[in-house]
């Protein structure tokens, strides 16, 4: 590292979209002769790429900001940039709360990160709009080497009543299919084997191709062996998509399909635009066509006006559908969203109790589901050496379950391996070479 080279540090909060945005900001800075460092202490510029999905995420950011403030006291020249969803939401108001911040840049402007941090005065760039970013090719600095995140669209038009994302990420805009395909072709040359296509609602992807057609095109790319995507909105999950998931051999048998609640009344208040029955029918159709498919979901506990009965419907849904895994959260009112103004807020303690019940039940279900895999053959894509035990390699099954195999000659990152599942643990599988 040359001494005069500027150094930056990025802290990333939130979802895969943010993780990928950080990879792009890193790519842009690297191509402008900046160098990434792994500790903020060594940096000239610190970028906090933030998330505001729930109050907890916001708290995390503000406590990290406190630590960075201490650093700046010792090193007054340190530049602090706030990016991501909190940046978009609060804009200039962030300077009031934290006067030591130098710049604020929203998610729809990340391609301008280099110019933004050149400003010597306080600077805010949250002008938004996804038209420009969707047409901008950005260098990406990925830290993974087997599996890559690829944006296919930006923004969200759904306005689920609880959700801040449409307010921070702007209106939906799809990238041109050609530019996505070119990016993936480039990835194969670097040795990547798996792509995860990113969008808030990939099922509404629309360019010259729709989403199933895009999958079919990516399926033709030599060198890529697996295709994943997140997130699917149940209302837009079509039979055409199920057909392509079944036919395109590289599309993995895993679907993250957020249910949010088992109560159709609550789904209505959430503005989700499907009933529980419609959701269950889609799951049935998926399982009929792709029997080995793993389905995961998101659940919100304690939404306004959720009665014990509504909660019981969610519990019943979890039992009926038997998900492979869930992410469950307690409702968190976000300023500016419709749900934040709704009557019938649920007591925090009740919300916590319901959440715990949901998590306990799902733990049992996940364990049973994983046990069913014992004795089965699975295809693993090896991602690297196990972080906790260097005698093992870890990878994922096509159904997105983490499995570990003992090291052996010939096993290496990026290899597709047939393994036999010996033992199922709650969060991972122990396997041996088949
Ligand atoms: N676009 C994706 C991801 C949205 S955020 C999708 O539609 O699924 C991921 C999850 O966070 C959501 O599915 C929801 O379960 C949860 N979430 C979003 N806003 C929330 C809020 N205000 N309170 C609690 N959970 C929330
Ligand atoms: Fe939020 Fe709904 Fe859009 Fe997902 S689909 S990002 S939950 S508004
Ligand atoms: Fe992602 Fe958080 Fe924004 S979940 S889209 S970084 S609010």
Coordinates of C-alpha atoms and ligand atoms in Angstrom, one line a residue:
X1 CA 0.0 0.0 0.0
X2 CA 1.5 3.3 -1.0
X3 CA 1.6 5.9 1.8
X4 CA -0.1 8.6 -0.1
X5 CA -3.0 6.3 -1.1
X6 CA -6.2 7.3 0.7
X7 CA -7.8 4.6 2.8
X8 CA -11.4 3.9 3.5
X9 CA -13.4 1.7 5.8
X10 CA -17.0 0.6 5.2
X11 CA -19.4 -0.7 7.9
X12 CA -22.4 -2.4 6.4
X13 CA -25.8 -2.8 8.2
X14 CA -29.0 -4.4 6.9
X15 CA -29.8 -6.6 4.0
X16 CA -28.0 -8.1 1.0
X17 CA -29.0 -5.1 -1.1
X18 CA -26.9 -3.0 1.3
X19 CA -24.1 -5.5 1.3
X20 CA -24.0 -5.3 -2.5
X21 CA -24.2 -1.5 -2.4
X22 CA -21.1 -1.6 -0.2
X23 CA -19.3 -3.8 -2.8
X24 CA -20.1 -1.2 -5.4
X25 CA -19.0 1.8 -3.4
X26 CA -15.7 -0.2 -2.7
X27 CA -15.4 -0.9 -6.4
X28 CA -15.8 2.8 -7.3
X29 CA -13.3 3.9 -4.6
X30 CA -10.8 1.3 -5.6
X31 CA -10.9 2.4 -9.2
X32 CA -10.1 5.9 -8.0
X33 CA -6.9 4.8 -6.3
X34 CA -8.4 4.4 -2.8
X35 CA -7.6 1.3 -0.7
X36 CA -9.9 -0.5 1.7
X37 CA -8.8 -1.1 5.3
X38 CA -10.3 -3.5 7.8
X39 CA -10.3 -1.1 10.8
X40 CA -11.8 2.4 10.9
X41 CA -8.6 3.4 12.9
X42 CA -6.5 3.1 9.8
X43 CA -9.0 5.0 7.5
X44 CA -9.1 8.5 6.1
X45 CA -12.8 8.0 5.1
X46 CA -15.3 6.0 7.1
X47 CA -18.6 5.1 5.3
X48 CA -21.5 3.8 7.4
X49 CA -23.9 2.0 5.0
X50 CA -27.1 2.0 7.1
X51 CA -30.4 0.3 7.5
X52 CA -33.7 1.6 8.9
X53 CA -35.9 -1.4 8.6
X54 CA -36.6 -1.6 12.3
X55 CA -35.8 0.5 15.3
X56 CA -33.0 -1.9 16.4
X57 CA -31.2 -1.4 13.1
X58 CA -31.2 2.3 13.6
X59 CA -29.9 2.0 17.2
X60 CA -27.1 -0.1 15.9
X61 CA -26.1 2.6 13.5
X62 CA -26.2 5.4 16.1
X63 CA -24.1 3.4 18.5
X64 CA -21.5 2.7 15.8
X65 CA -21.6 6.4 14.9
X66 CA -20.8 7.2 18.6
X67 CA -17.6 5.0 18.3
X68 CA -16.6 6.7 15.1
X69 CA -17.1 10.1 16.7
X70 CA -14.5 9.2 19.3
X71 CA -12.1 8.3 16.5
X72 CA -12.7 11.6 14.9
X73 CA -11.7 13.4 18.1
X74 CA -8.3 11.7 17.9
X75 CA -8.1 12.2 14.1
X76 CA -9.9 15.4 13.2
X77 CA -9.2 15.0 9.4
X78 CA -11.3 11.8 9.4
X79 CA -14.1 12.0 6.9
X80 CA -17.4 10.4 7.9
X81 CA -20.0 9.5 5.3
X82 CA -23.4 8.1 6.1
X83 CA -24.9 6.1 3.2
X84 CA -27.9 3.7 3.0
X85 CA -31.5 3.9 4.1
X86 CA -31.1 6.1 7.2
X87 CA -29.2 8.5 5.0
X88 CA -32.0 8.7 2.5
X89 CA -34.6 8.9 5.3
X90 CA -33.0 11.6 7.4
X91 CA -31.0 13.5 4.8
X92 CA -29.6 16.8 6.1
X93 CA -31.3 16.3 9.5
X94 CA -28.5 13.9 10.3
X95 CA -26.1 16.8 10.6
X96 CA -28.2 18.2 13.4
X97 CA -28.1 15.0 15.3
X98 CA -24.4 14.4 14.5
X99 CA -22.6 17.5 13.6
X100 CA -19.3 15.6 13.0
X101 CA -20.7 13.8 10.0
X102 CA -19.3 15.2 6.7
X103 CA -21.6 13.7 4.0
X104 CA -24.9 12.0 3.6
X105 CA -25.5 9.9 0.4
X106 CA -28.7 7.9 -0.3
X107 CA -28.9 4.4 -1.9
X108 CA -30.0 5.8 -5.2
X109 CA -26.9 7.9 -5.5
X110 CA -24.1 5.5 -4.5
X111 CA -22.6 5.6 -8.0
X112 CA -21.6 9.2 -7.0
X113 CA -19.8 8.2 -3.8
X114 CA -16.3 9.3 -5.1
X115 CA -17.5 12.8 -5.9
X116 CA -19.4 13.0 -2.7
X117 CA -16.5 12.4 -0.5
X118 CA -14.3 14.9 -2.4
X119 CA -16.5 17.8 -1.0
X120 CA -14.7 19.8 1.6
X121 CA -17.9 21.2 3.1
X122 CA -20.8 19.3 4.4
X123 CA -22.6 17.7 1.5
X124 CA -25.9 15.8 1.1
X125 CA -26.9 13.8 -2.0
X126 CA -30.3 12.1 -1.6
X127 CA -31.8 13.4 -4.8
X128 CA -33.1 9.9 -5.5
X129 CA -34.7 8.3 -8.6
X130 CA -33.5 4.9 -9.8
X131 CA -33.4 5.7 -13.5
X132 CA -29.8 6.8 -13.4
X133 CA -28.5 4.1 -11.2
X134 CA -30.3 1.4 -13.2
X135 CA -28.4 2.5 -16.3
X136 CA -25.0 3.0 -14.7
X137 CA -22.4 0.3 -14.9
X138 CA -20.4 0.3 -11.6
X139 CA -17.2 -1.5 -10.8
X140 CA -17.8 -4.0 -8.0
X141 CA -15.3 -5.1 -5.4
X142 CA -16.6 -8.5 -4.1
X143 CA -15.0 -10.2 -1.2
X144 CA -16.6 -13.5 -2.0
X145 CA -15.2 -15.6 -4.8
X146 CA -17.7 -18.4 -5.4
X147 CA -21.1 -16.8 -5.1
X148 CA -21.9 -13.3 -6.2
X149 CA -24.7 -10.8 -5.6
X150 CA -26.1 -9.2 -8.8
X151 CA -28.7 -6.4 -8.8
X152 CA -31.5 -6.9 -11.3
X153 CA -33.6 -4.0 -10.1
X154 CA -33.8 -1.1 -7.7
X155 CA -36.5 0.3 -5.5
X156 CA -40.0 -1.0 -4.6
X157 CA -43.5 0.0 -5.5
X158 CA -45.4 -2.1 -3.0
X159 CA -45.8 0.1 0.0
X160 CA -46.5 -2.6 2.5
X161 CA -47.9 -0.5 5.3
X162 CA -45.2 -1.3 7.8
X163 CA -42.2 -0.9 5.5
X164 CA -39.8 2.0 5.1
X165 CA -38.1 0.5 2.0
X166 CA -40.2 2.2 -0.7
X167 CA -39.5 5.5 1.1
X168 CA -35.8 5.0 1.1
X169 CA -35.2 3.1 -2.1
X170 CA -37.6 4.9 -4.4
X171 CA -39.7 3.6 -7.3
X172 CA -39.0 0.3 -8.9
X173 CA -36.6 0.3 -11.9
X174 CA -35.3 -2.8 -13.7
X175 CA -31.8 -3.0 -15.2
X176 CA -31.6 -3.9 -18.9
X177 CA -31.3 -7.7 -19.3
X178 CA -28.2 -7.2 -21.5
X179 CA -26.3 -5.4 -18.8
X180 CA -27.2 -8.1 -16.2
X181 CA -26.1 -10.9 -18.6
X182 CA -22.9 -9.1 -19.4
X183 CA -22.1 -8.7 -15.7
X184 CA -22.7 -12.4 -15.1
X185 CA -20.5 -13.4 -18.1
X186 CA -17.8 -11.3 -16.5
X187 CA -18.3 -13.2 -13.2
X188 CA -17.8 -16.5 -14.9
X189 CA -14.4 -15.3 -16.2
X190 CA -13.4 -14.6 -12.6
X191 CA -14.5 -18.1 -11.6
X192 CA -17.8 -17.4 -9.8
X193 CA -20.2 -20.4 -9.9
X194 CA -23.3 -19.0 -8.3
X195 CA -25.3 -15.8 -8.6
X196 CA -27.9 -14.4 -6.3
X197 CA -30.2 -12.0 -8.2
X198 CA -31.3 -9.1 -6.0
X199 CA -34.4 -7.0 -6.0
X200 CA -37.0 -6.0 -3.4
X201 CA -39.6 -7.9 -5.5
X202 CA -37.8 -9.8 -8.3
X203 CA -41.1 -11.1 -9.6
X204 CA -42.0 -7.7 -10.9
X205 CA -38.7 -7.5 -12.9
X206 CA -39.6 -6.1 -16.3
X207 CA -37.3 -5.0 -19.2
X208 CA -37.4 -6.5 -22.7
X209 CA -37.7 -9.7 -20.6
X210 CA -39.9 -10.6 -17.6
X211 CA -38.4 -12.4 -14.6
X212 CA -38.9 -16.0 -15.7
X213 CA -37.5 -15.1 -19.2
X214 CA -34.5 -13.5 -17.5
X215 CA -33.9 -16.7 -15.5
X216 CA -34.1 -18.7 -18.7
X217 CA -31.4 -16.5 -20.3
X218 CA -29.1 -16.7 -17.3
X219 CA -29.6 -20.4 -17.2
X220 CA -27.8 -20.6 -20.6
X221 CA -24.6 -19.0 -19.3
X222 CA -21.7 -21.5 -19.3
X223 CA -19.7 -21.5 -16.1
X224 CA -22.6 -20.5 -13.8
X225 CA -23.8 -23.6 -12.0
X226 CA -26.4 -22.1 -9.7
X227 CA -28.9 -19.3 -9.8
X228 CA -30.7 -17.9 -6.7
X229 CA -32.8 -14.9 -6.2
X230 CA -34.4 -12.7 -3.4
X231 CA -37.0 -11.6 -2.7
X232 CA -40.2 -12.9 -4.2
X233 CA -43.5 -11.2 -3.3
X234 CA -46.3 -13.8 -3.1
X235 CA -48.8 -11.7 -5.0
X236 CA -46.5 -11.7 -8.1
X237 CA -45.4 -15.3 -8.0
X238 CA -46.6 -16.7 -11.3
X239 CA -47.1 -20.1 -12.8
X240 CA -44.6 -19.1 -15.4
X241 CA -42.0 -18.6 -12.7
X242 CA -42.8 -22.0 -11.1
X243 CA -42.4 -23.6 -14.6
X244 CA -39.0 -22.1 -15.2
X245 CA -37.8 -23.0 -11.6
X246 CA -38.8 -26.5 -12.5
X247 CA -37.2 -26.6 -15.9
X248 CA -34.1 -24.5 -15.7
X249 CA -31.6 -26.9 -14.1
X250 CA -29.4 -24.1 -12.6
X251 CA -32.2 -22.4 -10.7
X252 CA -31.9 -23.7 -7.1
X253 CA -34.7 -25.4 -5.3
X254 CA -35.1 -22.7 -2.7
X255 CA -37.6 -19.9 -2.4
X256 CA -37.8 -17.1 0.1
X257 CA -41.4 -16.1 0.1
X258 CA -42.3 -13.7 2.9
X259 CA -45.7 -14.5 4.4
X260 CA -45.7 -11.9 7.2
X261 CA -48.9 -13.2 8.9
X262 CA -51.2 -16.1 8.8
X263 CA -54.2 -13.8 9.3
X264 CA -55.9 -12.5 6.1
X265 CA -57.2 -9.6 8.1
X266 CA -53.7 -8.6 9.2
X267 CA -52.4 -9.2 5.6
X268 CA -55.0 -6.7 4.5
X269 CA -53.9 -4.1 7.0
X270 CA -50.3 -4.7 5.9
X271 CA -51.3 -4.0 2.3
X272 CA -49.9 -7.3 1.1
X273 CA -52.6 -8.0 -1.5
X274 CA -53.0 -11.8 -0.9
X275 CA -55.0 -13.9 1.5
X276 CA -53.5 -16.7 3.6
X277 CA -55.4 -19.1 1.4
X278 CA -53.9 -17.8 -1.8
X279 CA -50.4 -18.0 -0.3
X280 CA -51.0 -21.6 0.8
X281 CA -52.2 -22.5 -2.7
X282 CA -49.0 -21.1 -4.2
X283 CA -46.9 -23.1 -1.8
X284 CA -48.9 -26.2 -2.7
X285 CA -48.3 -25.6 -6.4
X286 CA -44.6 -25.0 -5.8
X287 CA -44.3 -28.3 -3.9
X288 CA -46.3 -30.2 -6.5
X289 CA -43.9 -29.1 -9.3
X290 CA -40.7 -29.0 -7.3
X291 CA -41.0 -31.6 -4.6
X292 CA -37.6 -31.1 -3.0
X293 CA -38.0 -27.3 -2.8
X294 CA -37.1 -25.5 0.5
X295 CA -39.3 -22.6 1.4
X296 CA -38.4 -19.9 3.9
X297 CA -40.3 -16.9 5.0
X298 CA -40.5 -13.7 7.1
X299 CA -43.0 -13.1 9.8
X300 CA -44.0 -10.0 11.7
X301 CA -45.4 -10.5 15.2
X302 CA -47.6 -7.9 17.0
X303 CA -48.7 -5.9 14.0
X304 CA -51.4 -3.2 15.0
X305 CA -54.8 -4.8 15.7
X306 CA -53.4 -8.3 15.8
X307 CA -55.6 -10.2 18.2
X308 CA -54.7 -13.5 20.0
X309 CA -56.8 -15.1 17.3
X310 CA -54.8 -13.5 14.5
X311 CA -51.6 -14.7 16.2
X312 CA -53.1 -18.2 16.5
X313 CA -53.6 -18.1 12.7
X314 CA -50.0 -17.4 12.2
X315 CA -49.0 -20.2 14.5
X316 CA -51.4 -22.5 12.6
X317 CA -49.9 -21.3 9.3
X318 CA -46.4 -22.2 10.4
X319 CA -47.6 -25.7 11.4
X320 CA -49.5 -26.2 8.1
X321 CA -46.8 -24.9 5.8
X322 CA -43.8 -26.2 7.7
X323 CA -41.2 -23.8 6.4
X324 CA -37.5 -24.8 6.2
X325 CA -36.6 -21.6 8.1
X326 CA -38.1 -18.2 9.0
X327 CA -36.9 -14.7 9.9
X328 CA -39.3 -13.4 12.5
X329 CA -39.5 -9.8 13.9
X330 CA -41.5 -7.8 16.3
X331 CA -43.4 -5.0 14.6
X332 CA -41.5 -1.8 14.7
X333 CA -43.3 1.4 13.8
X334 CA -41.4 3.4 11.2
X335 CA -42.0 7.1 10.8
X336 CA -43.6 8.0 7.5
X337 CA -45.3 4.6 7.0
X338 CA -49.0 4.0 7.1
X339 CA -48.7 1.4 9.9
X340 CA -47.0 3.8 12.2
X341 CA -50.3 5.8 12.3
X342 CA -52.6 2.8 12.7
X343 CA -54.8 2.4 15.7
X344 CA -54.5 -0.7 17.9
X345 CA -50.8 -0.8 18.7
X346 CA -50.0 -4.0 20.5
X347 CA -48.3 -3.9 23.9
X348 CA -44.5 -4.5 23.5
X349 CA -44.6 -7.4 26.1
X350 CA -47.4 -9.1 24.1
X351 CA -45.5 -8.7 20.9
X352 CA -42.4 -10.2 22.5
X353 CA -44.3 -13.1 23.8
X354 CA -45.9 -13.8 20.4
X355 CA -42.5 -13.5 18.7
X356 CA -41.0 -16.0 21.2
X357 CA -43.8 -18.5 20.6
X358 CA -43.2 -18.2 16.8
X359 CA -39.5 -18.7 17.2
X360 CA -39.8 -21.7 19.5
X361 CA -42.3 -23.4 17.3
X362 CA -40.2 -22.8 14.2
X363 CA -37.1 -24.2 15.9
X364 CA -38.9 -27.4 16.4
X365 CA -40.1 -27.5 12.7
X366 CA -36.6 -26.6 11.4
X367 CA -35.1 -29.4 13.4
X368 CA -37.6 -31.9 12.1
X369 CA -37.1 -30.7 8.5
X370 CA -33.4 -31.0 8.7
X371 CA -33.6 -34.5 10.3
X372 CA -35.5 -35.6 7.2
X373 CA -32.3 -34.9 5.2
X374 CA -30.2 -37.4 7.2
X375 CA -29.2 -40.2 4.9
X376 CA -30.0 -38.3 1.7
X377 CA -27.6 -37.4 -1.1
X378 CA -27.1 -33.6 -1.7
X379 CA -25.1 -31.5 -4.0
X380 CA -22.8 -29.0 -2.2
X381 CA -21.2 -26.0 -3.7
X382 CA -18.0 -25.6 -1.6
X383 CA -17.6 -22.0 -0.4
X384 CA -14.4 -22.4 1.7
X385 CA -12.9 -23.6 4.9
X386 CA -15.2 -23.7 8.0
X387 CA -14.7 -20.6 10.1
X388 CA -14.9 -22.5 13.3
X389 CA -13.2 -25.8 12.4
X390 CA -10.3 -25.7 9.9
X391 CA -10.6 -29.5 9.4
X392 CA -13.8 -28.9 7.5
X393 CA -15.0 -27.3 4.3
X394 CA -18.5 -25.7 4.2
X395 CA -20.9 -25.2 1.4
X396 CA -24.6 -25.0 0.6
X397 CA -27.0 -27.5 -0.7
X398 CA -29.2 -26.4 -3.6
X399 CA -31.9 -25.9 -1.0
X400 CA -29.7 -23.3 0.7
X401 CA -28.8 -25.4 3.8
X402 CA -25.2 -25.1 5.2
X403 CA -23.3 -28.3 5.3
X404 CA -19.8 -29.2 6.3
X405 CA -17.6 -32.0 4.9
X406 CA -14.2 -33.2 6.2
X407 CA -11.2 -31.9 4.2
X408 CA -9.9 -34.3 1.6
X409 CA -7.6 -34.2 -1.4
X410 CA -9.2 -32.5 -4.4
X411 CA -11.9 -30.6 -2.4
X412 CA -11.6 -26.9 -3.1
X413 CA -13.6 -23.7 -3.2
X414 CA -16.1 -23.5 -6.1
X415 CA -16.3 -27.3 -6.5
X416 CA -19.7 -29.0 -6.8
X417 CA -19.6 -32.1 -4.7
X418 CA -22.1 -34.9 -4.0
X419 CA -22.3 -35.6 -0.3
X420 CA -24.2 -37.9 2.0
X421 CA -25.9 -36.1 5.0
X422 CA -24.9 -38.0 8.2
X423 CA -26.3 -35.7 10.8
X424 CA -28.6 -32.7 11.0
X425 CA -28.0 -30.0 13.5
X426 CA -30.3 -27.1 14.1
X427 CA -28.4 -24.7 11.8
X428 CA -26.2 -26.9 9.7
X429 CA -25.7 -30.4 8.4
X430 CA -22.7 -32.8 8.8
X431 CA -21.9 -34.6 5.6
X432 CA -19.3 -37.0 4.1
X433 CA -18.2 -37.5 0.5
X434 CA -20.7 -39.7 -1.3
Ligands
LIG1 N1 -38.4 -6.7 -0.1 C1 -38.2 -7.8 0.8 C2 -37.6 -7.4 2.1 C3 -38.2 -6.5 3.0 S1 -37.4 -6.2 4.5 C4 -39.6 -8.4 0.9 O1 -40.6 -7.8 0.5 O2 -39.7 -9.4 1.5 C5 -37.3 -7.8 5.2 C6 -38.4 -8.1 6.2 O3 -38.4 -7.2 7.3 C7 -39.8 -8.0 5.7 O4 -40.2 -9.2 5.0 C8 -40.6 -7.9 7.0 O5 -40.9 -9.2 7.6 C9 -39.6 -7.2 8.0 N2 -40.0 -5.9 8.2 C10 -40.1 -4.8 7.4 N3 -40.5 -3.7 8.0 C11 -40.7 -4.1 9.3 C12 -41.2 -3.3 10.4 N4 -41.6 -2.1 10.4 N5 -41.3 -4.0 11.6 C13 -41.0 -5.3 11.7 N6 -40.5 -6.0 10.6 C14 -40.4 -5.4 9.4
LIG2 FE1 -41.1 -3.5 1.9 FE2 -43.2 -4.7 0.9 FE3 -41.4 -3.6 -0.7 FE4 -40.8 -5.8 0.6 S1 -42.4 -5.6 -1.0 S2 -39.5 -3.9 0.4 S3 -41.8 -5.6 2.5 S4 -42.8 -2.6 0.7
LIG3 FE1 -32.2 -3.1 3.3 FE2 -32.5 -2.0 5.6 FE3 -32.7 -0.6 3.5 S1 -33.2 -4.0 5.0 S2 -33.4 -1.9 1.9 S3 -30.9 -1.6 4.2 S4 -34.0 -0.4 5.3

